[in-house]
Amino acid sequence: MKQDGLSFETAIIIKASNESEGVRAEYQWLEQHYPGYTATRQKLRSSDSFRYDIIEIETSEGQKISIYFNINSFFGK
């Protein structure tokens, strides 16, 4: 299954030792995959004992999408 971040099942897995590092990695991933994007909203969700950051963005082309990040490795650290 391709990890494109467009659902819980294909969430991008972020490996980090603390929240600061993890959040930075999320935004670096977004910049690499969606250059020129604008973040419009961020929310925290749980599913199947995993924690996720869901960042809603508007791409440079104006498309609105939600990107799912699995944040279990750093949540609360």
Backbone as numpy.savetxt, mean C-alpha at the origin, in Angstrom:
# Nx Ny Nz CAx CAy CAz Cx Cy Cz
0.08 -15.99 -8.46 -0.76 -14.81 -8.46 0.13 -13.56 -8.46
-0.19 -12.64 -9.33 0.59 -11.41 -9.46 0.30 -10.46 -8.29
1.33 -9.98 -7.65 1.18 -9.03 -6.54 1.13 -7.61 -7.11
-0.08 -7.18 -7.55 -0.22 -5.85 -8.12 -0.81 -4.84 -7.15
-1.25 -5.31 -5.97 -1.77 -4.41 -4.95 -3.19 -3.95 -5.17
-3.91 -4.56 -6.09 -5.25 -4.09 -6.40 -6.36 -4.75 -5.58
-5.97 -5.67 -4.66 -6.95 -6.35 -3.80 -6.23 -6.90 -2.56
-7.02 -7.38 -1.59 -6.42 -8.03 -0.43 -5.57 -9.22 -0.88
-6.08 -10.00 -1.83 -5.41 -11.21 -2.27 -4.09 -10.94 -2.98
-3.96 -9.78 -3.60 -2.74 -9.46 -4.35 -1.99 -8.28 -3.73
-2.19 -8.09 -2.42 -1.57 -6.96 -1.72 -0.05 -7.01 -1.82
0.55 -5.84 -1.86 2.00 -5.70 -1.85 2.47 -5.97 -0.43
3.38 -6.91 -0.27 3.90 -7.25 1.06 5.10 -6.35 1.35
4.96 -5.56 2.40 6.03 -4.65 2.80 6.77 -5.28 3.97
8.07 -5.46 3.81 8.93 -5.98 4.88 9.70 -4.80 5.47
9.46 -4.52 6.74 10.13 -3.41 7.40 10.21 -3.70 8.90
11.14 -3.05 9.57 11.32 -3.30 11.00 10.52 -2.35 11.89
10.01 -1.25 11.32 9.19 -0.33 12.10 8.24 0.43 11.17
7.28 1.14 11.78 6.26 1.81 10.99 6.83 2.90 10.08
7.79 3.65 10.57 8.37 4.72 9.77 9.00 4.17 8.49
9.77 3.13 8.63 10.41 2.47 7.48 9.37 1.86 6.55
8.34 1.25 7.14 7.30 0.61 6.34 6.49 1.59 5.51
6.08 2.69 6.12 5.31 3.71 5.40 6.15 4.31 4.28
7.42 4.56 4.56 8.33 5.07 3.53 8.40 4.10 2.34
8.47 2.81 2.64 8.53 1.79 1.58 7.25 1.77 0.75
6.10 1.97 1.40 4.84 2.03 0.66 4.86 3.15 -0.37
5.26 4.33 0.06 5.26 5.49 -0.85 6.34 5.38 -1.91
7.44 4.72 -1.60 8.45 4.48 -2.63 7.90 3.52 -3.70
7.18 2.49 -3.26 6.57 1.56 -4.21 5.60 2.31 -5.12
4.77 3.15 -4.52 3.80 3.91 -5.32 4.50 4.80 -6.35
5.55 5.47 -5.94 6.26 6.36 -6.87 6.90 5.57 -8.01
7.40 4.38 -7.71 8.01 3.54 -8.76 6.98 3.03 -9.76
5.79 2.69 -9.28 4.78 2.08 -10.13 3.75 3.06 -10.70
3.60 4.20 -10.05 2.63 5.21 -10.49 3.27 6.61 -10.41
4.31 6.87 -11.20 4.99 8.17 -11.12 4.00 9.33 -11.32
4.14 10.34 -10.50 3.28 11.51 -10.61 1.91 11.34 -9.98
1.71 10.25 -9.22 0.43 10.00 -8.57 0.17 11.03 -7.48
-1.09 11.11 -7.04 -1.47 11.90 -5.88 -2.22 10.98 -4.93
-1.78 10.91 -3.67 -2.50 10.12 -2.67 -3.70 10.95 -2.22
-4.89 10.33 -2.21 -6.10 11.06 -1.83 -6.66 10.60 -0.49
-6.35 9.38 -0.07 -6.88 8.85 1.19 -6.09 7.63 1.60
-5.99 7.40 2.90 -5.32 6.20 3.40 -6.15 5.64 4.54
-6.32 4.30 4.55 -7.09 3.69 5.63 -6.46 2.36 6.03
-6.74 1.96 7.25 -6.23 0.71 7.81 -7.37 -0.29 7.86
-7.11 -1.52 7.40 -8.12 -2.58 7.43 -7.47 -3.89 7.87
-8.31 -4.78 8.39 -7.87 -6.13 8.76 -8.67 -7.13 7.95
-8.02 -8.23 7.57 -8.69 -9.31 6.85 -7.89 -10.58 7.07
-8.55 -11.64 7.52 -7.90 -12.93 7.74 -6.64 -12.80 8.60
-6.72 -12.07 9.69 -5.63 -11.85 10.66 -4.44 -11.09 10.09
-4.62 -10.45 8.96 -3.58 -9.59 8.38 -4.02 -8.14 8.48
-3.04 -7.25 8.58 -3.31 -5.81 8.59 -2.90 -5.23 7.25
-3.70 -4.31 6.77 -3.44 -3.68 5.47 -3.57 -2.17 5.55
-2.68 -1.48 4.86 -2.87 -0.07 4.54 -3.46 -0.07 3.14
-4.53 0.68 2.98 -5.11 0.84 1.65 -4.96 2.32 1.30
-4.18 2.58 0.28 -3.93 3.96 -0.13 -4.65 4.21 -1.44
-5.57 5.15 -1.39 -6.31 5.54 -2.59 -5.49 6.63 -3.29
-5.30 6.44 -4.59 -4.50 7.39 -5.35 -5.23 7.82 -6.62
-4.77 8.92 -7.16 -5.16 9.33 -8.50 -3.88 9.33 -9.31
-3.89 8.54 -10.39 -2.69 8.44 -11.22 -2.49 9.75 -11.99
-1.32 9.88 -12.60 -1.04 11.08 -13.38 -1.99 11.21 -14.58
-2.63 10.09 -14.97 -3.60 10.11 -16.06 -5.02 10.37 -15.56
-5.18 10.52 -14.24 -6.50 10.82 -13.67 -7.30 9.61 -13.24
-6.72 8.41 -13.31 -7.41 7.20 -12.89 -7.37 7.09 -11.36
-8.52 6.75 -10.75 -8.58 6.59 -9.30 -8.55 5.10 -8.97
-7.56 4.70 -8.16 -7.43 3.29 -7.78 -7.03 3.19 -6.31
-7.25 2.03 -5.73 -6.83 1.73 -4.36 -5.73 0.69 -4.43
-4.65 0.94 -3.68 -3.53 0.01 -3.62 -3.46 -0.57 -2.20
-3.40 -1.89 -2.11 -3.40 -2.61 -0.84 -1.97 -3.02 -0.49
-1.57 -2.71 0.76 -0.26 -3.10 1.27 -0.45 -3.96 2.51
0.16 -5.14 2.52 0.18 -5.99 3.71 1.27 -5.43 4.63
0.86 -4.99 5.83 1.80 -4.29 6.74 2.07 -5.08 8.02
1.81 -6.38 8.00 2.00 -7.20 9.20 3.41 -7.14 9.76
4.43 -7.01 8.90 5.81 -7.06 9.39 6.18 -5.87 10.26
5.49 -4.74 10.08 5.88 -3.54 10.84 4.77 -2.88 11.63
3.54 -3.31 11.48 2.43 -2.65 12.17 2.63 -2.67 13.68
2.54 -1.51 14.30 2.68 -1.39 15.76 4.09 -1.42 16.28
5.10 -1.32 15.38 6.50 -1.37 15.82 7.17 -0.03 15.64
